């Protein structure tokens, strides 16, 4: 077991797109990645269920000595993060911190949008939660004028089933992109509001006009974490720094190893755990 790693949690493989960037920006730190592959996808589940699963995972990562956990999943950030931060942590783990992926993305959009017309692609859960329109309204200092959303219910299962380059995936990516483009003809920034979607970036780029900026979250979350650690030396000092990464999954480790290696471009040896 690593001493005091940064925990990174996702419902499956999507969070690896965030982990990859975290490790690039913060190579000296230790990381423990947990994918709840046995219960993925979260995107179609109710608030209660996503909250329960996410809180179980966070408590598990605390039991593995993580002082800080990044919820590298929009669905879980949208449906569980606020309760965890405001109600659970003060009661159960006041010295630990849990951060999500929506707020950093929203802040970045406010910096880069040129005309304030923003689109969000996400799971049905993220879209229904209205988290992006609400947070964009709250944190963009009036820079975002319109937010349209499109739920892409099949994209996560397609990624999880290794169908990234298939014709079927191309069909569904084209369909959802065309839908969102029709919702706002002035769109200038498109948020990939699900950490699985960067894995489909080659398909997505085929259908998004070049003038629209596509925002992937990994780099942004990593940049914001660097900044967070500078502003919170008390947390920074708690984190161990031996450059190790461990992987855990709630499903078969062999499956995880094969796909994670594909997504991360490096060999991975995961361990199966039970939540
Ligand atoms: N990576 C998760 C997200 O960002 C996928 C959610 C799911 O499991 O459906 O929303």
PDB file of C-alpha atoms and ligand atoms in Angstrom:
ATOM      1  CA  UNK A   1       0.000   0.000   0.000  1.00  0.00           C
ATOM      2  CA  UNK A   2       1.295   3.484  -0.872  1.00  0.00           C
ATOM      3  CA  UNK A   3       1.744   5.857   2.032  1.00  0.00           C
ATOM      4  CA  UNK A   4      -0.579   8.834   1.316  1.00  0.00           C
ATOM      5  CA  UNK A   5      -1.581   8.886  -2.353  1.00  0.00           C
ATOM      6  CA  UNK A   6      -3.979  11.177  -4.184  1.00  0.00           C
ATOM      7  CA  UNK A   7      -7.101   9.078  -4.819  1.00  0.00           C
ATOM      8  CA  UNK A   8      -8.608   9.294  -8.298  1.00  0.00           C
ATOM      9  CA  UNK A   9     -12.054   7.796  -8.716  1.00  0.00           C
ATOM     10  CA  UNK A  10     -14.278   7.092 -11.703  1.00  0.00           C
ATOM     11  CA  UNK A  11     -17.120   4.717 -12.523  1.00  0.00           C
ATOM     12  CA  UNK A  12     -14.778   2.938 -14.952  1.00  0.00           C
ATOM     13  CA  UNK A  13     -12.019   3.816 -17.385  1.00  0.00           C
ATOM     14  CA  UNK A  14     -12.925   7.460 -18.079  1.00  0.00           C
ATOM     15  CA  UNK A  15     -11.007   8.832 -15.109  1.00  0.00           C
ATOM     16  CA  UNK A  16      -7.819   7.480 -16.668  1.00  0.00           C
ATOM     17  CA  UNK A  17      -7.970  10.456 -19.069  1.00  0.00           C
ATOM     18  CA  UNK A  18      -7.703  12.682 -15.994  1.00  0.00           C
ATOM     19  CA  UNK A  19      -5.109  10.540 -14.234  1.00  0.00           C
ATOM     20  CA  UNK A  20      -2.866  10.681 -17.318  1.00  0.00           C
ATOM     21  CA  UNK A  21      -2.742  14.483 -17.152  1.00  0.00           C
ATOM     22  CA  UNK A  22      -2.391  14.553 -13.347  1.00  0.00           C
ATOM     23  CA  UNK A  23       0.670  12.332 -13.563  1.00  0.00           C
ATOM     24  CA  UNK A  24       2.165  14.521 -16.321  1.00  0.00           C
ATOM     25  CA  UNK A  25       1.786  17.684 -14.239  1.00  0.00           C
ATOM     26  CA  UNK A  26       2.500  16.160 -10.805  1.00  0.00           C
ATOM     27  CA  UNK A  27       4.871  13.236 -11.460  1.00  0.00           C
ATOM     28  CA  UNK A  28       6.440  13.308  -8.010  1.00  0.00           C
ATOM     29  CA  UNK A  29       3.171  12.466  -6.207  1.00  0.00           C
ATOM     30  CA  UNK A  30       1.685   9.020  -5.577  1.00  0.00           C
ATOM     31  CA  UNK A  31      -1.711   8.124  -7.028  1.00  0.00           C
ATOM     32  CA  UNK A  32      -4.283   5.426  -6.324  1.00  0.00           C
ATOM     33  CA  UNK A  33      -6.810   4.994  -9.146  1.00  0.00           C
ATOM     34  CA  UNK A  34     -10.112   3.263  -8.447  1.00  0.00           C
ATOM     35  CA  UNK A  35     -12.521   2.294 -11.239  1.00  0.00           C
ATOM     36  CA  UNK A  36     -15.932   0.971 -10.222  1.00  0.00           C
ATOM     37  CA  UNK A  37     -16.068  -1.087 -13.416  1.00  0.00           C
ATOM     38  CA  UNK A  38     -18.455  -3.634 -11.876  1.00  0.00           C
ATOM     39  CA  UNK A  39     -21.185  -1.002 -11.542  1.00  0.00           C
ATOM     40  CA  UNK A  40     -20.430   1.232 -14.526  1.00  0.00           C
ATOM     41  CA  UNK A  41     -22.133   3.159 -16.122  1.00  0.00           C
ATOM     42  CA  UNK A  42     -23.324   5.634 -13.517  1.00  0.00           C
ATOM     43  CA  UNK A  43     -24.767   7.999 -16.133  1.00  0.00           C
ATOM     44  CA  UNK A  44     -28.204   6.405 -16.264  1.00  0.00           C
ATOM     45  CA  UNK A  45     -28.588   5.835 -12.499  1.00  0.00           C
ATOM     46  CA  UNK A  46     -30.601   7.876  -9.997  1.00  0.00           C
ATOM     47  CA  UNK A  47     -29.202  10.556  -7.686  1.00  0.00           C
ATOM     48  CA  UNK A  48     -29.488   8.281  -4.655  1.00  0.00           C
ATOM     49  CA  UNK A  49     -27.641   5.394  -6.274  1.00  0.00           C
ATOM     50  CA  UNK A  50     -24.825   7.544  -7.703  1.00  0.00           C
ATOM     51  CA  UNK A  51     -24.395   9.236  -4.339  1.00  0.00           C
ATOM     52  CA  UNK A  52     -24.297   5.893  -2.465  1.00  0.00           C
ATOM     53  CA  UNK A  53     -21.786   4.341  -4.871  1.00  0.00           C
ATOM     54  CA  UNK A  54     -19.581   7.445  -4.908  1.00  0.00           C
ATOM     55  CA  UNK A  55     -19.545   7.874  -1.146  1.00  0.00           C
ATOM     56  CA  UNK A  56     -18.677   4.172  -0.716  1.00  0.00           C
ATOM     57  CA  UNK A  57     -15.771   4.624  -3.117  1.00  0.00           C
ATOM     58  CA  UNK A  58     -14.552   7.804  -1.414  1.00  0.00           C
ATOM     59  CA  UNK A  59     -14.690   6.160   2.032  1.00  0.00           C
ATOM     60  CA  UNK A  60     -12.778   3.224   0.634  1.00  0.00           C
ATOM     61  CA  UNK A  61     -10.073   5.557  -0.731  1.00  0.00           C
ATOM     62  CA  UNK A  62      -9.885   7.240   2.685  1.00  0.00           C
ATOM     63  CA  UNK A  63      -9.338   3.779   4.225  1.00  0.00           C
ATOM     64  CA  UNK A  64      -6.406   3.420   1.809  1.00  0.00           C
ATOM     65  CA  UNK A  65      -4.815   6.557   3.318  1.00  0.00           C
ATOM     66  CA  UNK A  66      -5.769   9.073   0.616  1.00  0.00           C
ATOM     67  CA  UNK A  67      -5.897  12.539   2.220  1.00  0.00           C
ATOM     68  CA  UNK A  68      -7.269  13.968  -1.047  1.00  0.00           C
ATOM     69  CA  UNK A  69      -9.656  12.369  -3.549  1.00  0.00           C
ATOM     70  CA  UNK A  70     -10.392  13.628  -7.056  1.00  0.00           C
ATOM     71  CA  UNK A  71     -13.751  12.487  -8.364  1.00  0.00           C
ATOM     72  CA  UNK A  72     -12.730  12.162 -12.009  1.00  0.00           C
ATOM     73  CA  UNK A  73     -16.311  11.597 -13.127  1.00  0.00           C
ATOM     74  CA  UNK A  74     -18.816  14.266 -14.096  1.00  0.00           C
ATOM     75  CA  UNK A  75     -21.834  12.177 -13.204  1.00  0.00           C
ATOM     76  CA  UNK A  76     -20.547  11.548  -9.690  1.00  0.00           C
ATOM     77  CA  UNK A  77     -19.361  15.174  -9.372  1.00  0.00           C
ATOM     78  CA  UNK A  78     -22.818  16.369 -10.444  1.00  0.00           C
ATOM     79  CA  UNK A  79     -24.810  14.067  -8.200  1.00  0.00           C
ATOM     80  CA  UNK A  80     -22.698  13.359  -5.135  1.00  0.00           C
ATOM     81  CA  UNK A  81     -19.954  15.930  -4.627  1.00  0.00           C
ATOM     82  CA  UNK A  82     -21.953  18.660  -2.940  1.00  0.00           C
ATOM     83  CA  UNK A  83     -23.412  16.305  -0.314  1.00  0.00           C
ATOM     84  CA  UNK A  84     -20.027  14.760   0.331  1.00  0.00           C
ATOM     85  CA  UNK A  85     -18.303  18.144   0.706  1.00  0.00           C
ATOM     86  CA  UNK A  86     -20.986  19.845   2.748  1.00  0.00           C
ATOM     87  CA  UNK A  87     -22.520  17.064   4.841  1.00  0.00           C
ATOM     88  CA  UNK A  88     -20.289  13.990   4.984  1.00  0.00           C
ATOM     89  CA  UNK A  89     -16.757  15.369   5.255  1.00  0.00           C
ATOM     90  CA  UNK A  90     -17.369  17.732   8.187  1.00  0.00           C
ATOM     91  CA  UNK A  91     -18.891  14.818  10.137  1.00  0.00           C
ATOM     92  CA  UNK A  92     -16.696  11.912   9.145  1.00  0.00           C
ATOM     93  CA  UNK A  93     -13.384  13.172   7.769  1.00  0.00           C
ATOM     94  CA  UNK A  94     -12.855  16.883   8.454  1.00  0.00           C
ATOM     95  CA  UNK A  95      -9.138  16.777   7.569  1.00  0.00           C
ATOM     96  CA  UNK A  96      -9.655  15.199   4.134  1.00  0.00           C
ATOM     97  CA  UNK A  97     -10.691  16.821   0.865  1.00  0.00           C
ATOM     98  CA  UNK A  98     -12.730  15.683  -2.131  1.00  0.00           C
ATOM     99  CA  UNK A  99     -12.645  17.671  -5.385  1.00  0.00           C
ATOM    100  CA  UNK A 100     -14.577  17.218  -8.618  1.00  0.00           C
ATOM    101  CA  UNK A 101     -14.236  18.004 -12.314  1.00  0.00           C
ATOM    102  CA  UNK A 102     -17.124  20.374 -13.052  1.00  0.00           C
ATOM    103  CA  UNK A 103     -15.966  23.564 -11.302  1.00  0.00           C
ATOM    104  CA  UNK A 104     -12.468  23.586 -12.912  1.00  0.00           C
ATOM    105  CA  UNK A 105     -14.035  23.054 -16.351  1.00  0.00           C
ATOM    106  CA  UNK A 106     -16.537  25.852 -15.834  1.00  0.00           C
ATOM    107  CA  UNK A 107     -13.804  28.281 -14.783  1.00  0.00           C
ATOM    108  CA  UNK A 108     -11.793  27.405 -17.889  1.00  0.00           C
ATOM    109  CA  UNK A 109     -14.777  27.924 -20.200  1.00  0.00           C
ATOM    110  CA  UNK A 110     -15.245  31.415 -18.786  1.00  0.00           C
ATOM    111  CA  UNK A 111     -11.602  32.137 -19.695  1.00  0.00           C
ATOM    112  CA  UNK A 112     -11.722  30.849 -23.270  1.00  0.00           C
ATOM    113  CA  UNK A 113     -15.195  31.450 -24.704  1.00  0.00           C
ATOM    114  CA  UNK A 114     -15.258  34.239 -27.295  1.00  0.00           C
ATOM    115  CA  UNK A 115     -18.983  34.766 -27.720  1.00  0.00           C
ATOM    116  CA  UNK A 116     -20.449  33.072 -24.623  1.00  0.00           C
ATOM    117  CA  UNK A 117     -22.227  30.285 -26.545  1.00  0.00           C
ATOM    118  CA  UNK A 118     -21.360  27.011 -24.827  1.00  0.00           C
ATOM    119  CA  UNK A 119     -22.393  23.403 -25.448  1.00  0.00           C
ATOM    120  CA  UNK A 120     -22.110  20.502 -23.003  1.00  0.00           C
ATOM    121  CA  UNK A 121     -21.968  16.847 -23.986  1.00  0.00           C
ATOM    122  CA  UNK A 122     -22.577  14.541 -21.024  1.00  0.00           C
ATOM    123  CA  UNK A 123     -24.258  11.459 -19.662  1.00  0.00           C
ATOM    124  CA  UNK A 124     -28.042  11.614 -19.119  1.00  0.00           C
ATOM    125  CA  UNK A 125     -27.340  11.994 -15.384  1.00  0.00           C
ATOM    126  CA  UNK A 126     -25.021  14.966 -15.791  1.00  0.00           C
ATOM    127  CA  UNK A 127     -27.349  16.676 -18.263  1.00  0.00           C
ATOM    128  CA  UNK A 128     -30.488  16.124 -16.140  1.00  0.00           C
ATOM    129  CA  UNK A 129     -28.746  17.433 -13.031  1.00  0.00           C
ATOM    130  CA  UNK A 130     -28.365  20.815 -14.822  1.00  0.00           C
ATOM    131  CA  UNK A 131     -25.039  21.149 -12.999  1.00  0.00           C
ATOM    132  CA  UNK A 132     -23.244  22.723 -15.955  1.00  0.00           C
ATOM    133  CA  UNK A 133     -25.815  25.436 -16.777  1.00  0.00           C
ATOM    134  CA  UNK A 134     -26.107  26.261 -13.052  1.00  0.00           C
ATOM    135  CA  UNK A 135     -22.354  26.380 -12.417  1.00  0.00           C
ATOM    136  CA  UNK A 136     -21.668  28.281 -15.653  1.00  0.00           C
ATOM    137  CA  UNK A 137     -24.202  30.881 -14.612  1.00  0.00           C
ATOM    138  CA  UNK A 138     -22.665  31.105 -11.145  1.00  0.00           C
ATOM    139  CA  UNK A 139     -18.928  31.105 -11.920  1.00  0.00           C
ATOM    140  CA  UNK A 140     -18.483  32.587 -15.389  1.00  0.00           C
ATOM    141  CA  UNK A 141     -18.921  36.212 -14.306  1.00  0.00           C
ATOM    142  CA  UNK A 142     -21.522  36.825 -16.995  1.00  0.00           C
ATOM    143  CA  UNK A 143     -19.215  35.603 -19.794  1.00  0.00           C
ATOM    144  CA  UNK A 144     -21.421  32.641 -20.673  1.00  0.00           C
ATOM    145  CA  UNK A 145     -24.667  33.792 -22.304  1.00  0.00           C
ATOM    146  CA  UNK A 146     -26.185  30.531 -23.452  1.00  0.00           C
ATOM    147  CA  UNK A 147     -25.635  26.863 -22.546  1.00  0.00           C
ATOM    148  CA  UNK A 148     -27.127  24.014 -24.547  1.00  0.00           C
ATOM    149  CA  UNK A 149     -26.726  20.370 -23.545  1.00  0.00           C
ATOM    150  CA  UNK A 150     -26.901  16.999 -25.234  1.00  0.00           C
ATOM    151  CA  UNK A 151     -27.106  13.680 -23.408  1.00  0.00           C
ATOM    152  CA  UNK A 152     -25.113  10.928 -25.107  1.00  0.00           C
ATOM    153  CA  UNK A 153     -26.337   7.763 -23.333  1.00  0.00           C
ATOM    154  CA  UNK A 154     -24.466   5.300 -25.532  1.00  0.00           C
ATOM    155  CA  UNK A 155     -21.007   6.843 -25.568  1.00  0.00           C
ATOM    156  CA  UNK A 156     -19.840   5.470 -22.195  1.00  0.00           C
ATOM    157  CA  UNK A 157     -20.981   1.876 -22.871  1.00  0.00           C
ATOM    158  CA  UNK A 158     -19.307   2.076 -26.310  1.00  0.00           C
ATOM    159  CA  UNK A 159     -16.007   3.150 -24.708  1.00  0.00           C
ATOM    160  CA  UNK A 160     -16.283   0.583 -21.908  1.00  0.00           C
ATOM    161  CA  UNK A 161     -16.864  -2.119 -24.522  1.00  0.00           C
ATOM    162  CA  UNK A 162     -13.840  -1.123 -26.571  1.00  0.00           C
ATOM    163  CA  UNK A 163     -15.864   0.029 -29.584  1.00  0.00           C
ATOM    164  CA  UNK A 164     -13.987   3.308 -29.942  1.00  0.00           C
ATOM    165  CA  UNK A 165     -13.166   2.990 -33.646  1.00  0.00           C
ATOM    166  CA  UNK A 166     -16.248   1.114 -34.823  1.00  0.00           C
ATOM    167  CA  UNK A 167     -18.812   2.312 -37.377  1.00  0.00           C
ATOM    168  CA  UNK A 168     -21.549   2.022 -34.770  1.00  0.00           C
ATOM    169  CA  UNK A 169     -19.722   4.494 -32.551  1.00  0.00           C
ATOM    170  CA  UNK A 170     -19.229   6.863 -35.478  1.00  0.00           C
ATOM    171  CA  UNK A 171     -22.983   6.751 -36.122  1.00  0.00           C
ATOM    172  CA  UNK A 172     -23.893   7.706 -32.538  1.00  0.00           C
ATOM    173  CA  UNK A 173     -21.190  10.356 -32.241  1.00  0.00           C
ATOM    174  CA  UNK A 174     -22.372  11.994 -35.480  1.00  0.00           C
ATOM    175  CA  UNK A 175     -25.999  11.864 -34.325  1.00  0.00           C
ATOM    176  CA  UNK A 176     -25.353  13.560 -30.945  1.00  0.00           C
ATOM    177  CA  UNK A 177     -22.962  16.153 -32.371  1.00  0.00           C
ATOM    178  CA  UNK A 178     -25.462  17.097 -35.093  1.00  0.00           C
ATOM    179  CA  UNK A 179     -28.168  17.436 -32.442  1.00  0.00           C
ATOM    180  CA  UNK A 180     -26.151  19.835 -30.301  1.00  0.00           C
ATOM    181  CA  UNK A 181     -25.008  21.884 -33.304  1.00  0.00           C
ATOM    182  CA  UNK A 182     -28.685  22.370 -34.228  1.00  0.00           C
ATOM    183  CA  UNK A 183     -29.535  23.572 -30.702  1.00  0.00           C
ATOM    184  CA  UNK A 184     -27.273  26.631 -31.001  1.00  0.00           C
ATOM    185  CA  UNK A 185     -25.926  27.781 -34.367  1.00  0.00           C
ATOM    186  CA  UNK A 186     -23.497  30.188 -32.664  1.00  0.00           C
ATOM    187  CA  UNK A 187     -21.756  27.582 -30.497  1.00  0.00           C
ATOM    188  CA  UNK A 188     -18.105  28.505 -29.895  1.00  0.00           C
ATOM    189  CA  UNK A 189     -17.022  26.152 -27.093  1.00  0.00           C
ATOM    190  CA  UNK A 190     -17.963  22.528 -26.578  1.00  0.00           C
ATOM    191  CA  UNK A 191     -17.286  20.883 -23.199  1.00  0.00           C
ATOM    192  CA  UNK A 192     -16.673  17.155 -23.165  1.00  0.00           C
ATOM    193  CA  UNK A 193     -18.563  16.852 -19.879  1.00  0.00           C
ATOM    194  CA  UNK A 194     -17.727  13.221 -19.284  1.00  0.00           C
ATOM    195  CA  UNK A 195     -14.269  11.897 -18.626  1.00  0.00           C
ATOM    196  CA  UNK A 196     -14.835   8.979 -21.020  1.00  0.00           C
ATOM    197  CA  UNK A 197     -15.336  11.253 -24.021  1.00  0.00           C
ATOM    198  CA  UNK A 198     -11.690  12.221 -24.698  1.00  0.00           C
ATOM    199  CA  UNK A 199     -11.261   8.574 -25.656  1.00  0.00           C
ATOM    200  CA  UNK A 200     -13.637   9.305 -28.563  1.00  0.00           C
ATOM    201  CA  UNK A 201     -11.901  12.536 -29.595  1.00  0.00           C
ATOM    202  CA  UNK A 202     -10.962  11.271 -33.089  1.00  0.00           C
ATOM    203  CA  UNK A 203     -14.590  10.443 -33.814  1.00  0.00           C
ATOM    204  CA  UNK A 204     -15.829  13.707 -32.271  1.00  0.00           C
ATOM    205  CA  UNK A 205     -13.456  15.907 -34.295  1.00  0.00           C
ATOM    206  CA  UNK A 206     -14.832  14.467 -37.560  1.00  0.00           C
ATOM    207  CA  UNK A 207     -18.174  16.190 -36.952  1.00  0.00           C
ATOM    208  CA  UNK A 208     -17.368  19.365 -35.008  1.00  0.00           C
ATOM    209  CA  UNK A 209     -16.533  22.416 -37.187  1.00  0.00           C
ATOM    210  CA  UNK A 210     -12.950  23.625 -36.668  1.00  0.00           C
ATOM    211  CA  UNK A 211     -14.008  27.042 -35.374  1.00  0.00           C
ATOM    212  CA  UNK A 212     -15.572  25.430 -32.269  1.00  0.00           C
ATOM    213  CA  UNK A 213     -13.108  24.865 -29.404  1.00  0.00           C
ATOM    214  CA  UNK A 214     -13.373  21.453 -27.759  1.00  0.00           C
ATOM    215  CA  UNK A 215     -12.606  21.383 -24.055  1.00  0.00           C
ATOM    216  CA  UNK A 216     -11.153  18.162 -22.637  1.00  0.00           C
ATOM    217  CA  UNK A 217     -11.024  18.074 -18.863  1.00  0.00           C
ATOM    218  CA  UNK A 218      -7.851  16.168 -17.986  1.00  0.00           C
ATOM    219  CA  UNK A 219      -5.407  19.029 -18.513  1.00  0.00           C
ATOM    220  CA  UNK A 220      -7.683  21.555 -16.871  1.00  0.00           C
ATOM    221  CA  UNK A 221      -8.239  19.449 -13.754  1.00  0.00           C
ATOM    222  CA  UNK A 222      -4.477  18.887 -13.547  1.00  0.00           C
ATOM    223  CA  UNK A 223      -3.692  22.625 -13.880  1.00  0.00           C
ATOM    224  CA  UNK A 224      -6.246  23.477 -11.213  1.00  0.00           C
ATOM    225  CA  UNK A 225      -4.893  20.811  -8.859  1.00  0.00           C
ATOM    226  CA  UNK A 226      -1.374  22.247  -9.152  1.00  0.00           C
ATOM    227  CA  UNK A 227      -2.852  25.593  -8.196  1.00  0.00           C
ATOM    228  CA  UNK A 228      -4.909  24.064  -5.350  1.00  0.00           C
ATOM    229  CA  UNK A 229      -1.850  22.400  -3.832  1.00  0.00           C
ATOM    230  CA  UNK A 230       0.052  25.715  -3.919  1.00  0.00           C
ATOM    231  CA  UNK A 231      -2.803  27.393  -2.090  1.00  0.00           C
ATOM    232  CA  UNK A 232      -3.179  24.546   0.442  1.00  0.00           C
ATOM    233  CA  UNK A 233       0.276  23.675   1.809  1.00  0.00           C
ATOM    234  CA  UNK A 234      -1.354  21.864   4.758  1.00  0.00           C
ATOM    235  CA  UNK A 235      -2.787  19.326   2.260  1.00  0.00           C
ATOM    236  CA  UNK A 236       0.287  19.288   0.042  1.00  0.00           C
ATOM    237  CA  UNK A 237       2.458  18.267   2.991  1.00  0.00           C
ATOM    238  CA  UNK A 238       0.250  15.266   3.747  1.00  0.00           C
ATOM    239  CA  UNK A 239       0.758  13.715   0.284  1.00  0.00           C
ATOM    240  CA  UNK A 240       3.494  11.153  -0.260  1.00  0.00           C
ATOM    241  CA  UNK A 241       5.902  11.741  -3.119  1.00  0.00           C
ATOM    242  CA  UNK A 242       7.560   8.618  -4.464  1.00  0.00           C
ATOM    243  CA  UNK A 243       6.061   8.772  -7.977  1.00  0.00           C
ATOM    244  CA  UNK A 244       4.106   5.497  -7.645  1.00  0.00           C
ATOM    245  CA  UNK A 245       0.724   4.722  -9.217  1.00  0.00           C
ATOM    246  CA  UNK A 246      -1.536   1.867  -8.123  1.00  0.00           C
ATOM    247  CA  UNK A 247      -4.717   0.728  -9.849  1.00  0.00           C
ATOM    248  CA  UNK A 248      -7.752  -0.915  -8.336  1.00  0.00           C
ATOM    249  CA  UNK A 249     -10.984  -2.055  -9.922  1.00  0.00           C
ATOM    250  CA  UNK A 250     -14.206  -3.600  -8.672  1.00  0.00           C
ATOM    251  CA  UNK A 251     -14.237  -5.917 -11.739  1.00  0.00           C
ATOM    252  CA  UNK A 252     -11.746  -8.398 -13.184  1.00  0.00           C
ATOM    253  CA  UNK A 253      -8.168  -7.122 -12.968  1.00  0.00           C
ATOM    254  CA  UNK A 254      -7.227  -8.803 -16.255  1.00  0.00           C
ATOM    255  CA  UNK A 255      -9.876  -6.886 -18.195  1.00  0.00           C
ATOM    256  CA  UNK A 256      -8.878  -3.674 -16.479  1.00  0.00           C
ATOM    257  CA  UNK A 257      -5.182  -4.183 -17.249  1.00  0.00           C
ATOM    258  CA  UNK A 258      -5.837  -4.732 -20.920  1.00  0.00           C
ATOM    259  CA  UNK A 259      -8.029  -1.678 -21.448  1.00  0.00           C
ATOM    260  CA  UNK A 260      -6.210   0.645 -19.083  1.00  0.00           C
ATOM    261  CA  UNK A 261      -2.945  -0.054 -20.907  1.00  0.00           C
ATOM    262  CA  UNK A 262      -4.690   0.948 -24.125  1.00  0.00           C
ATOM    263  CA  UNK A 263      -5.980   4.211 -22.673  1.00  0.00           C
ATOM    264  CA  UNK A 264      -2.838   5.129 -20.744  1.00  0.00           C
ATOM    265  CA  UNK A 265      -0.231   3.846 -23.170  1.00  0.00           C
ATOM    266  CA  UNK A 266       1.591   1.989 -20.386  1.00  0.00           C
ATOM    267  CA  UNK A 267       1.435  -1.427 -18.711  1.00  0.00           C
ATOM    268  CA  UNK A 268      -0.818  -1.590 -15.686  1.00  0.00           C
ATOM    269  CA  UNK A 269      -1.235  -4.183 -12.937  1.00  0.00           C
ATOM    270  CA  UNK A 270      -4.518  -3.680 -11.163  1.00  0.00           C
ATOM    271  CA  UNK A 271      -5.905  -5.360  -8.097  1.00  0.00           C
ATOM    272  CA  UNK A 272      -9.563  -6.316  -7.675  1.00  0.00           C
ATOM    273  CA  UNK A 273     -11.243  -4.885  -4.601  1.00  0.00           C
ATOM    274  CA  UNK A 274     -14.785  -5.006  -3.190  1.00  0.00           C
ATOM    275  CA  UNK A 275     -16.660  -1.928  -2.098  1.00  0.00           C
TER     276      UNK A 275
HETATM  277  N1  LIG B   1     -16.712   9.145 -16.691  1.00  0.00           N
HETATM  278  C1  LIG B   1     -18.049   9.336 -16.199  1.00  0.00           C
HETATM  279  C2  LIG B   1     -18.465  10.814 -16.336  1.00  0.00           C
HETATM  280  O1  LIG B   1     -17.604  11.634 -16.431  1.00  0.00           O
HETATM  281  C3  LIG B   1     -18.912   8.361 -16.873  1.00  0.00           C
HETATM  282  C4  LIG B   1     -20.174   8.182 -16.219  1.00  0.00           C
HETATM  283  C5  LIG B   1     -20.815   6.843 -16.342  1.00  0.00           C
HETATM  284  O2  LIG B   1     -20.345   5.901 -15.706  1.00  0.00           O
HETATM  285  O3  LIG B   1     -21.844   6.785 -17.018  1.00  0.00           O
HETATM  286  O4  LIG B   1     -19.587  11.199 -16.305  1.00  0.00           O
END
